[in-house]
PDB file of C-alpha atoms in Angstrom:
ATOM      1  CA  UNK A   1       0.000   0.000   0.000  1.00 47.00           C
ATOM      2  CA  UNK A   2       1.585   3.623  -1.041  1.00 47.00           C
ATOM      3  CA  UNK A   3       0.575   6.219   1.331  1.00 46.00           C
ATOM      4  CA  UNK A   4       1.655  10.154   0.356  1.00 39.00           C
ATOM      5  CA  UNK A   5       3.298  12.306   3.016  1.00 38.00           C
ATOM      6  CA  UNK A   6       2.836  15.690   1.778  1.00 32.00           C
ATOM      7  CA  UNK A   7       5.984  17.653   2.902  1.00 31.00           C
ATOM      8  CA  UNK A   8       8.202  19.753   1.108  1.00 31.00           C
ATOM      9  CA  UNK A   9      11.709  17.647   0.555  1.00 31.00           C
ATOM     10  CA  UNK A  10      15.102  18.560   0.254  1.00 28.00           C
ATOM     11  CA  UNK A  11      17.637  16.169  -0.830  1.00 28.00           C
ATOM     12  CA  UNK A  12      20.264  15.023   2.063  1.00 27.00           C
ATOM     13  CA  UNK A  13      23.432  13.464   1.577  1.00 27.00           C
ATOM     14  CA  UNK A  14      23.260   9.741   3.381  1.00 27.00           C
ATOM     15  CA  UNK A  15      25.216   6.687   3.367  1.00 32.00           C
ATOM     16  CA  UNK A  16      23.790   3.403   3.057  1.00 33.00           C
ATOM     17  CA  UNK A  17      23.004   1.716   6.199  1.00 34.00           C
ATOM     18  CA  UNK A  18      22.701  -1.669   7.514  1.00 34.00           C
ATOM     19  CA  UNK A  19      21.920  -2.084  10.818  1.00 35.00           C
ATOM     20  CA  UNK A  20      19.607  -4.357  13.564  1.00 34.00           C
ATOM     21  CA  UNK A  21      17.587  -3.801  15.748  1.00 34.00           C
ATOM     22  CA  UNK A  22      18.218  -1.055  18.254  1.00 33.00           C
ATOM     23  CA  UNK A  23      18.508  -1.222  21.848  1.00 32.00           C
ATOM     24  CA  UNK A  24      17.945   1.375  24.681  1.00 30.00           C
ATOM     25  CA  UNK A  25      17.655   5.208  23.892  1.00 32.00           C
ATOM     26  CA  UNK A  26      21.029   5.285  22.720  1.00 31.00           C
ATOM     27  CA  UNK A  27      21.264   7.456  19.401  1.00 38.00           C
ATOM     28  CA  UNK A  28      22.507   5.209  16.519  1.00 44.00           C
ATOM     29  CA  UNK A  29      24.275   7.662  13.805  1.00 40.00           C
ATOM     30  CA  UNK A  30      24.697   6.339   9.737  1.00 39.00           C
ATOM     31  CA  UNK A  31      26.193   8.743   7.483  1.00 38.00           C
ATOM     32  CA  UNK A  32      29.547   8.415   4.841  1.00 37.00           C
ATOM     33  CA  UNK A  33      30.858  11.362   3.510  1.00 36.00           C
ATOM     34  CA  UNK A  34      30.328  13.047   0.105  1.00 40.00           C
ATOM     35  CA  UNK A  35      31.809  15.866  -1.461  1.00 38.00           C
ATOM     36  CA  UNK A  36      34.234  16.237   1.641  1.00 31.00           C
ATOM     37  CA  UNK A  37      31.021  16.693   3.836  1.00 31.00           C
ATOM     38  CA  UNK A  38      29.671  14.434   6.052  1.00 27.00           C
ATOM     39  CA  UNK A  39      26.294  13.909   6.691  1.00 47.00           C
ATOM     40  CA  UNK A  40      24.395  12.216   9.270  1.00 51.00           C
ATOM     41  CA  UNK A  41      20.638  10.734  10.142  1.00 71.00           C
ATOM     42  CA  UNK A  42      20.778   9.254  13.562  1.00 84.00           C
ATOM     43  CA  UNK A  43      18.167   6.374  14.404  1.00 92.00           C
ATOM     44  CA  UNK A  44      16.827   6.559  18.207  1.00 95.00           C
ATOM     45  CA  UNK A  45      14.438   3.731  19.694  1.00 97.00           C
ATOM     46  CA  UNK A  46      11.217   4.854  21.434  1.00 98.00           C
ATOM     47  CA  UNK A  47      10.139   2.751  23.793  1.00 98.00           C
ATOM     48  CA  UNK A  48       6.315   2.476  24.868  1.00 98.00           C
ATOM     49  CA  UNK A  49       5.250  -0.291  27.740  1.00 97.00           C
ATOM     50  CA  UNK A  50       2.175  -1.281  29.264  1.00 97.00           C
ATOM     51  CA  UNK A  51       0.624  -3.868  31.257  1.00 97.00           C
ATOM     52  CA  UNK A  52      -2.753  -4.528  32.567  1.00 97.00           C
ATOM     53  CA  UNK A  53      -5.082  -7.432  33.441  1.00 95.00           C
ATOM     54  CA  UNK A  54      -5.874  -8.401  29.850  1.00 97.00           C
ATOM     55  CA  UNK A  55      -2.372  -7.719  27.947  1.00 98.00           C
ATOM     56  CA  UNK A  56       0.893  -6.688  28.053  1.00 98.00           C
ATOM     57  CA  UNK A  57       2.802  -4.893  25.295  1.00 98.00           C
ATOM     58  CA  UNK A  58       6.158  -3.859  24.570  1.00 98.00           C
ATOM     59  CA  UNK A  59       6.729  -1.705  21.409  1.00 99.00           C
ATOM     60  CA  UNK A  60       9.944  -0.324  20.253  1.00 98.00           C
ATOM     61  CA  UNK A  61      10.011   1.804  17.272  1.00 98.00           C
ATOM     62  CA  UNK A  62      12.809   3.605  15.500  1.00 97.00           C
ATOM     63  CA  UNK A  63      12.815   7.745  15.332  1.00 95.00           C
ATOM     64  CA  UNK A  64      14.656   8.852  12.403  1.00 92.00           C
ATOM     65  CA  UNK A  65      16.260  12.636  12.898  1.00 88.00           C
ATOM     66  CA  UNK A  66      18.664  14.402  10.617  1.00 83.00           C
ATOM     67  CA  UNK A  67      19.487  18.248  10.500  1.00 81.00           C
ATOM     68  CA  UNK A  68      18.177  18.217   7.285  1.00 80.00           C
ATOM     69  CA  UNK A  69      14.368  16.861   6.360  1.00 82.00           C
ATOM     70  CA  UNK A  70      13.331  17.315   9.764  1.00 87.00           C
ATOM     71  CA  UNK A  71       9.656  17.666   8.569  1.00 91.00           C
ATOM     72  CA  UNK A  72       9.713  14.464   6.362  1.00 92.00           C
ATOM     73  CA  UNK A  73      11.092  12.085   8.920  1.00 93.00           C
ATOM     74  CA  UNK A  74       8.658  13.818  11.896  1.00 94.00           C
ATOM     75  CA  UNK A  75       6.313  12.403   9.679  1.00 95.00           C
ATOM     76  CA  UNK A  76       7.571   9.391   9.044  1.00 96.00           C
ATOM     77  CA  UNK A  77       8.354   8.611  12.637  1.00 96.00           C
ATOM     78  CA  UNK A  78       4.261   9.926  13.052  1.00 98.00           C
ATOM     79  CA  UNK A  79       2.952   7.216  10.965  1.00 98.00           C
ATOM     80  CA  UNK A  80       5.384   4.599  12.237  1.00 98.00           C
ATOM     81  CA  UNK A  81       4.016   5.222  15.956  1.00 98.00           C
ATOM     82  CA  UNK A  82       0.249   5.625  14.891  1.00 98.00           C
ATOM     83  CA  UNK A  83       0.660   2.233  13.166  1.00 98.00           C
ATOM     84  CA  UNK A  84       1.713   0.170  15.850  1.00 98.00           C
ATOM     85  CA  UNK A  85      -0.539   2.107  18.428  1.00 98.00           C
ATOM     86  CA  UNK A  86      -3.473   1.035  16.457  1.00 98.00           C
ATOM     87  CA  UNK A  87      -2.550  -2.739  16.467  1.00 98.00           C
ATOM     88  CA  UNK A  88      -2.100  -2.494  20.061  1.00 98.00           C
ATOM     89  CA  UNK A  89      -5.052  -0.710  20.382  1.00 98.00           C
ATOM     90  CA  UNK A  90      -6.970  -3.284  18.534  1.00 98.00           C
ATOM     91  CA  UNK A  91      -5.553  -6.231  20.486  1.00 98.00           C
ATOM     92  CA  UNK A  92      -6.675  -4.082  23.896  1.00 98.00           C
ATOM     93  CA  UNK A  93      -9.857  -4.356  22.519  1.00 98.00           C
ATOM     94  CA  UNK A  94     -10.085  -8.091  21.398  1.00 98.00           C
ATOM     95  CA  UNK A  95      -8.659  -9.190  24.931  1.00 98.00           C
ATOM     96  CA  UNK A  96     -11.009  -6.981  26.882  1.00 97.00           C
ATOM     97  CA  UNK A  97     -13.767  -8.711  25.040  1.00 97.00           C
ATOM     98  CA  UNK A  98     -12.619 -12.272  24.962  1.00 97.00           C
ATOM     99  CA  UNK A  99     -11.727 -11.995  29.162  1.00 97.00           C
ATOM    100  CA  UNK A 100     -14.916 -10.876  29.803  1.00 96.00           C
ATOM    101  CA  UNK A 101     -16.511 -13.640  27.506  1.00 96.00           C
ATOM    102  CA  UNK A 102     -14.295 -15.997  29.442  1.00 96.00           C
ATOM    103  CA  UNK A 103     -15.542 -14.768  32.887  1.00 94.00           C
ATOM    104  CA  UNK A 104     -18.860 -15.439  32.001  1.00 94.00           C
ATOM    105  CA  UNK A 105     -17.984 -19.042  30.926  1.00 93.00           C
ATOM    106  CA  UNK A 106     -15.358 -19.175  34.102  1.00 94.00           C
ATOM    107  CA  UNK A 107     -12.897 -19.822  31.690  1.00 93.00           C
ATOM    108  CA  UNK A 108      -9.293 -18.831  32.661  1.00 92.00           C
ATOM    109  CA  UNK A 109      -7.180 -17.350  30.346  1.00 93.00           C
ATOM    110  CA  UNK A 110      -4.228 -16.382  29.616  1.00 93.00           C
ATOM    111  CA  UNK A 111      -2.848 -12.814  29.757  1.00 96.00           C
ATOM    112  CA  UNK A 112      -2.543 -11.478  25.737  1.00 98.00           C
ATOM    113  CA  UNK A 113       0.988 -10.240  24.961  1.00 98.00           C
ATOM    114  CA  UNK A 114       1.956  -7.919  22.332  1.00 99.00           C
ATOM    115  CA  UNK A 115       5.918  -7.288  21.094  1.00 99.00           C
ATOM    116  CA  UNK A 116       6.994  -4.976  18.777  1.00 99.00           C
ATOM    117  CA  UNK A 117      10.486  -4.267  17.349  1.00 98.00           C
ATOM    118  CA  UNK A 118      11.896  -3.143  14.292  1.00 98.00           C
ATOM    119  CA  UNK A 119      15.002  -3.552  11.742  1.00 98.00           C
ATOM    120  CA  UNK A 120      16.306  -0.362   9.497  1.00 96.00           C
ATOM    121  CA  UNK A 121      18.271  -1.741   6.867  1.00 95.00           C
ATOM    122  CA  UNK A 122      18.659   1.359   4.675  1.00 89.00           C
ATOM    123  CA  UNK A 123      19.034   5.136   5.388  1.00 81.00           C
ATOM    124  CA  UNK A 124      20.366   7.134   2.598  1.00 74.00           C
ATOM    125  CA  UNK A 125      19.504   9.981   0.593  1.00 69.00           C
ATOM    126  CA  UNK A 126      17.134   8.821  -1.371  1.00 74.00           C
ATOM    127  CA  UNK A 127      15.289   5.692   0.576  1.00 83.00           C
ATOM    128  CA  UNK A 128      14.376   4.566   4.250  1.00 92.00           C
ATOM    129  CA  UNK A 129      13.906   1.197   4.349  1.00 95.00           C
ATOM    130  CA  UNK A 130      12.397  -0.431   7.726  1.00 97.00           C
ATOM    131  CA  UNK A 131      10.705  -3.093   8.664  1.00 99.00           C
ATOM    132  CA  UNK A 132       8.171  -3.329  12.149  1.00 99.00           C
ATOM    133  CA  UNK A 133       7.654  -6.717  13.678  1.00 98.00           C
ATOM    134  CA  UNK A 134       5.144  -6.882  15.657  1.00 98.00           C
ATOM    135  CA  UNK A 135       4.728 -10.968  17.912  1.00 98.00           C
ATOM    136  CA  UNK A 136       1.195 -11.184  19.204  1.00 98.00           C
ATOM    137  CA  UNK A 137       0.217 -14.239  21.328  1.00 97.00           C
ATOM    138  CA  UNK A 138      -3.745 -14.685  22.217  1.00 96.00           C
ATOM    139  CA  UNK A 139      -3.155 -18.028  23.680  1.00 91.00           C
ATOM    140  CA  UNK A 140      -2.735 -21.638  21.743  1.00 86.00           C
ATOM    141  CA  UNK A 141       0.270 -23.571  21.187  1.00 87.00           C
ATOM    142  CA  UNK A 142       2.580 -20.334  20.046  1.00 91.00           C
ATOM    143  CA  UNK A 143       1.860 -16.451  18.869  1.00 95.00           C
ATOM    144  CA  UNK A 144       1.944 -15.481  15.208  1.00 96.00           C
ATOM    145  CA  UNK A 145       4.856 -12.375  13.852  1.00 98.00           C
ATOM    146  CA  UNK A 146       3.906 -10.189  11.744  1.00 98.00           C
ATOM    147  CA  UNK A 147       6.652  -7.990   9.950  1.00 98.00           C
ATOM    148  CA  UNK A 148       5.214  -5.029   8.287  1.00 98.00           C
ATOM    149  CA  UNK A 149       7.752  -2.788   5.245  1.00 98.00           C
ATOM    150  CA  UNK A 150       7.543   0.613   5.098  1.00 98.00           C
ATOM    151  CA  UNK A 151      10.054   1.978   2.160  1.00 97.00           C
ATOM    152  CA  UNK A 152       9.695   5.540   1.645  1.00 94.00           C
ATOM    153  CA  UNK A 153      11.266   7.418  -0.908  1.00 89.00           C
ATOM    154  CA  UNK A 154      12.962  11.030   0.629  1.00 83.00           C
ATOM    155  CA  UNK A 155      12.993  12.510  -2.902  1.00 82.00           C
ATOM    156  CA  UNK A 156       8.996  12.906  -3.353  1.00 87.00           C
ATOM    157  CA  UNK A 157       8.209  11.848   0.589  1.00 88.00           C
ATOM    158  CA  UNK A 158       6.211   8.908  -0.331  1.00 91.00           C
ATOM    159  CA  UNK A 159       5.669   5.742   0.598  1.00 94.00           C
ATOM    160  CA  UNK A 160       6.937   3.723  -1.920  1.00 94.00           C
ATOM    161  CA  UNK A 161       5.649   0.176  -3.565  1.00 96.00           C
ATOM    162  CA  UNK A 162       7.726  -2.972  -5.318  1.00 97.00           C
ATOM    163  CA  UNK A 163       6.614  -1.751  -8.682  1.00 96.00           C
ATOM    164  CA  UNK A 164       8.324   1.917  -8.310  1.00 94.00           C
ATOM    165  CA  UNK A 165      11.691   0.248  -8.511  1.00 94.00           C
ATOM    166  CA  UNK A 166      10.746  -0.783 -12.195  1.00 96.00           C
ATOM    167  CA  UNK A 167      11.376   0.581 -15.502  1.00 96.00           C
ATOM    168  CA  UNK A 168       7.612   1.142 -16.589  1.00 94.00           C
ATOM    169  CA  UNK A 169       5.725  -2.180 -18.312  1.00 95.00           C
ATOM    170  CA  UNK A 170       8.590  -4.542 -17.389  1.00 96.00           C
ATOM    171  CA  UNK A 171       7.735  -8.269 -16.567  1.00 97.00           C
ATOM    172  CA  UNK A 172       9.842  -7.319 -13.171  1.00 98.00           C
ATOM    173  CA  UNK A 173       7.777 -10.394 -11.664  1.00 98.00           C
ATOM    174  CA  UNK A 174       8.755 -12.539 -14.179  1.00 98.00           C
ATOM    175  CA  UNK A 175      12.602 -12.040 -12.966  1.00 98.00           C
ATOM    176  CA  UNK A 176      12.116 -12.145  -9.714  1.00 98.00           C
ATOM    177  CA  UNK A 177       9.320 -15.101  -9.872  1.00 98.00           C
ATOM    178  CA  UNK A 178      11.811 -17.581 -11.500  1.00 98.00           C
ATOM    179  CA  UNK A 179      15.150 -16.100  -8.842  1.00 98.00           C
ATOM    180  CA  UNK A 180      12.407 -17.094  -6.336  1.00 98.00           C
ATOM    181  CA  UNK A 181      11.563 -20.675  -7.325  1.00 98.00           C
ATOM    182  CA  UNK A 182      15.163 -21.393  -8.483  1.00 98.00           C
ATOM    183  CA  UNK A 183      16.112 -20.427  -4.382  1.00 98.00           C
ATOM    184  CA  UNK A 184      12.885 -22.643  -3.271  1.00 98.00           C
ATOM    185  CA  UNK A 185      14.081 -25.585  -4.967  1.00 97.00           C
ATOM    186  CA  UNK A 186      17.805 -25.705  -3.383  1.00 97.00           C
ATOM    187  CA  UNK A 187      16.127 -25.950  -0.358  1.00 96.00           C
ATOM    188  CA  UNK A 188      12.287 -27.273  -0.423  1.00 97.00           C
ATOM    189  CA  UNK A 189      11.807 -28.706   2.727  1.00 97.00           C
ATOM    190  CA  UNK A 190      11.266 -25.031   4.079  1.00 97.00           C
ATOM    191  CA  UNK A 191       8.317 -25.341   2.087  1.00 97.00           C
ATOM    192  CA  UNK A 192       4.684 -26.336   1.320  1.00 97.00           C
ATOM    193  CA  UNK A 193       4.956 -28.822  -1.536  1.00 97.00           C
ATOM    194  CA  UNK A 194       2.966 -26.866  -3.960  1.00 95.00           C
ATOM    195  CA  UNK A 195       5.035 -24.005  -3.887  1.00 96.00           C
ATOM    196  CA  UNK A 196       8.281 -26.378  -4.402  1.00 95.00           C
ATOM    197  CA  UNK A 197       6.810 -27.228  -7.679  1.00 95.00           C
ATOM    198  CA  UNK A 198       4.804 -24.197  -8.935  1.00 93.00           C
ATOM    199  CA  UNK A 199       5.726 -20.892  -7.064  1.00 96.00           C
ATOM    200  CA  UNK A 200       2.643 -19.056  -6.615  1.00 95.00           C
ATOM    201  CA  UNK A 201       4.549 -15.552  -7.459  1.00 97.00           C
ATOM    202  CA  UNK A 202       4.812 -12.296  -6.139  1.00 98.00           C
ATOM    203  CA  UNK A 203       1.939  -9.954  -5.902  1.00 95.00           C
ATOM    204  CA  UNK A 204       0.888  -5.992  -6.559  1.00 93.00           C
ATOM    205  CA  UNK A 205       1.101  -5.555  -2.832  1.00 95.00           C
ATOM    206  CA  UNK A 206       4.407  -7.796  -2.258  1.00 98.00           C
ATOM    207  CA  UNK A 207       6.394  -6.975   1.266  1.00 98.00           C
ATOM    208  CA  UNK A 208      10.033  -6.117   0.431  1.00 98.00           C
ATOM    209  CA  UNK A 209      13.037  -4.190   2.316  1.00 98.00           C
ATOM    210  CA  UNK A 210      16.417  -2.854   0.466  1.00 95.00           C
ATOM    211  CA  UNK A 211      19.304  -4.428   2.459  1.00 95.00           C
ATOM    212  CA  UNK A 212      23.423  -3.229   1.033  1.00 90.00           C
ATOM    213  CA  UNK A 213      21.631  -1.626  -2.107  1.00 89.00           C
ATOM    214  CA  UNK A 214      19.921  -5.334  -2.866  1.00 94.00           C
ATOM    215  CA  UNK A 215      16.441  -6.148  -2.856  1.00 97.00           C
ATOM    216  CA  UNK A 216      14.892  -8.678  -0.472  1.00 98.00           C
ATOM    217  CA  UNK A 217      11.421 -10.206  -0.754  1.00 98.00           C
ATOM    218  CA  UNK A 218       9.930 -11.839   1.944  1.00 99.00           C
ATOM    219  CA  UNK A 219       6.711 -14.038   2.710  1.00 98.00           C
ATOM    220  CA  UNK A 220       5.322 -13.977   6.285  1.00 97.00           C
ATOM    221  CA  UNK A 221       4.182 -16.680   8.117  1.00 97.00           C
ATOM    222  CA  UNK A 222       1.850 -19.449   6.173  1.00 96.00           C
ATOM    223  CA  UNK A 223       2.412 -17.832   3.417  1.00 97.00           C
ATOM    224  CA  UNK A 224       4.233 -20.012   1.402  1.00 98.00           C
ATOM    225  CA  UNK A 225       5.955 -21.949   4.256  1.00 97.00           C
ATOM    226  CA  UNK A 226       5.143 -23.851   7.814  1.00 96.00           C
ATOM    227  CA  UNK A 227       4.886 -21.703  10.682  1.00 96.00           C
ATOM    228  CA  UNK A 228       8.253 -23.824  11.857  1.00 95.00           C
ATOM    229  CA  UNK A 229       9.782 -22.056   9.096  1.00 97.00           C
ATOM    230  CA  UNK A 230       9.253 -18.517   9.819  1.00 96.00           C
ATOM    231  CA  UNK A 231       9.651 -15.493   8.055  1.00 98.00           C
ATOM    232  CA  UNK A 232      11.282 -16.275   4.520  1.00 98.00           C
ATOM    233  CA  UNK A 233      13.163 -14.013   2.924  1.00 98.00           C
ATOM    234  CA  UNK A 234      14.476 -14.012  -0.885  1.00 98.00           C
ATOM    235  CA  UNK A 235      17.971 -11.875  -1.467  1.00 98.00           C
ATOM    236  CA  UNK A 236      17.399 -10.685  -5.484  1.00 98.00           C
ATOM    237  CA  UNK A 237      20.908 -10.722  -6.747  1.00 96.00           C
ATOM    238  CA  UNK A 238      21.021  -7.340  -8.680  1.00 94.00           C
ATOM    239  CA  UNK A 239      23.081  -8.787 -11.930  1.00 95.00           C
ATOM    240  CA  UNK A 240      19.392 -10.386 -12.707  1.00 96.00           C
ATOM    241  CA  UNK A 241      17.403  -7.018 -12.615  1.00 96.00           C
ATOM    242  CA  UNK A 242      19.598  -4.526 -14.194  1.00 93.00           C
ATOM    243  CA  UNK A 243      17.175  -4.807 -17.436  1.00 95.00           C
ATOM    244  CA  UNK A 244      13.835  -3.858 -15.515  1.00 96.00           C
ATOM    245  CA  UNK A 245      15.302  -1.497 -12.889  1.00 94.00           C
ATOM    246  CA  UNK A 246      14.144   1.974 -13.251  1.00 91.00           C
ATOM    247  CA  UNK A 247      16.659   4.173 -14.161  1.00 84.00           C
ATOM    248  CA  UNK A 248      16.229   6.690 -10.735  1.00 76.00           C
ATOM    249  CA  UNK A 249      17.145   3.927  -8.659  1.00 72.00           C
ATOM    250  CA  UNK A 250      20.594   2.831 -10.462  1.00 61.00           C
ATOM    251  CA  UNK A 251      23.462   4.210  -8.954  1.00 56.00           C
TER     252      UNK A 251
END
């Protein structure tokens, strides 16, 4: 999904980053220098607890800031925090609901946890790339992990989709389709059986990061895998997309 942030950009000079996830409030700083000037965007986690009858939630979120763009990233650290708020928000409601249900029924449960955390893998002067995990366990055998993209693109301040990478009408999922099932078959026990022998394929709405200027697809859980496989992830070797590859993203 491609959501606009309407703030006036201006370009700043940032080094690729690779990085986990952070711990603390300690300030993590990613910058290289250009021109003979260095420039840096510094990556600080905000931490938000709670804990109450029903759940208990730990979120950790990353807060871009940068003397330069300060609007842009505000906003981008907005929507980062307003997301995860309203899945934690949600799950307040669905555990008030199913406790009191429970009650009724004297039916113990128990207590509903929510954890998020987050990965940046890219912070440079043209892309953020970040992805938001968020573990939610409403009781059963184990939780379910979700891990949510968000790629924006600092040069128009929108959120930015798998397709905008692309040179316009290239069969982009035709390349990265047959990368994908080539990488399934080395190792298809990961897998459900029918996606060893036909990959389903990518979709419009495909999750994706940018990790050391590379692009990585990924398929949550279920998706194409057991949930004893996890999240999968796909590194697309670049050499295979240099035909389809939009020209503003070649460096």
């Amino acid at each position: 999904m491609k959501r606009k942030i309407f703030i006036p950009v201006m370009l700043i000079l940032i080094g690729s980053v690779t990085a986990g996830c952070a711990n603390g409030m300690t300030p993590s700083t990613y910058g290289s220098k250009q021109q003979g000037i260095v420039q840096t965007l510094e990556v600080e986690t905000k931490a938000i607890s709670d804990d109450n009858e029903t759940l208990e939630s730990s979120i950790k979120l990353p807060v871009f800031s940068s003397e330069n763009n300060k609007e842009l990233l505000n906003e981008i650290n907005t929507l980062l925090e307003k997301d995860a708020l309203k899945i934690k928000e949600e799950l307040s409601q669905m555990a008030e609901n199913d406790f009191k249900d429970a009650k009724k029924e004297n039916i113990e449960l128990h207590k509903y946890e929510l954890l998020v955390d987050y990965e940046v893998y890219t912070a440079n002067s043209e892309l953020i790339s970040v992805t938001v995990l968020n573990y939610q366990y409403t009781g059963g055998a184990h939780g379910m992990s979700v891990k949510v993209p968000y790629n924006f693109d600092l040069r128009t301040g929108k959120e930015i989709a798998l397709e905008d990478f692309f040179k316009e009408g290239s069969d982009y999922k035709k390349v990265i389709n047959e990368e994908i099932q080539k990488q399934i078959k080395e190792d298809p026990d990961k897998f459900f059986p029918d996606e060893v022998e036909v990959f389903s394929g990518i979709n419009d709405e495909q999750s994706f990061f940018i990790k050391d200027g590379k692009l990585v697809i990924y398929f949550g859980q279920y998706e194409i895998a057991p949930y004893s496989s996890g999240i999968i992830e796909f590194e697309i070797p670049n050499s295979i997309l240099k035909d389809v590859v939009s020209p503003s993203f070649i460096k």
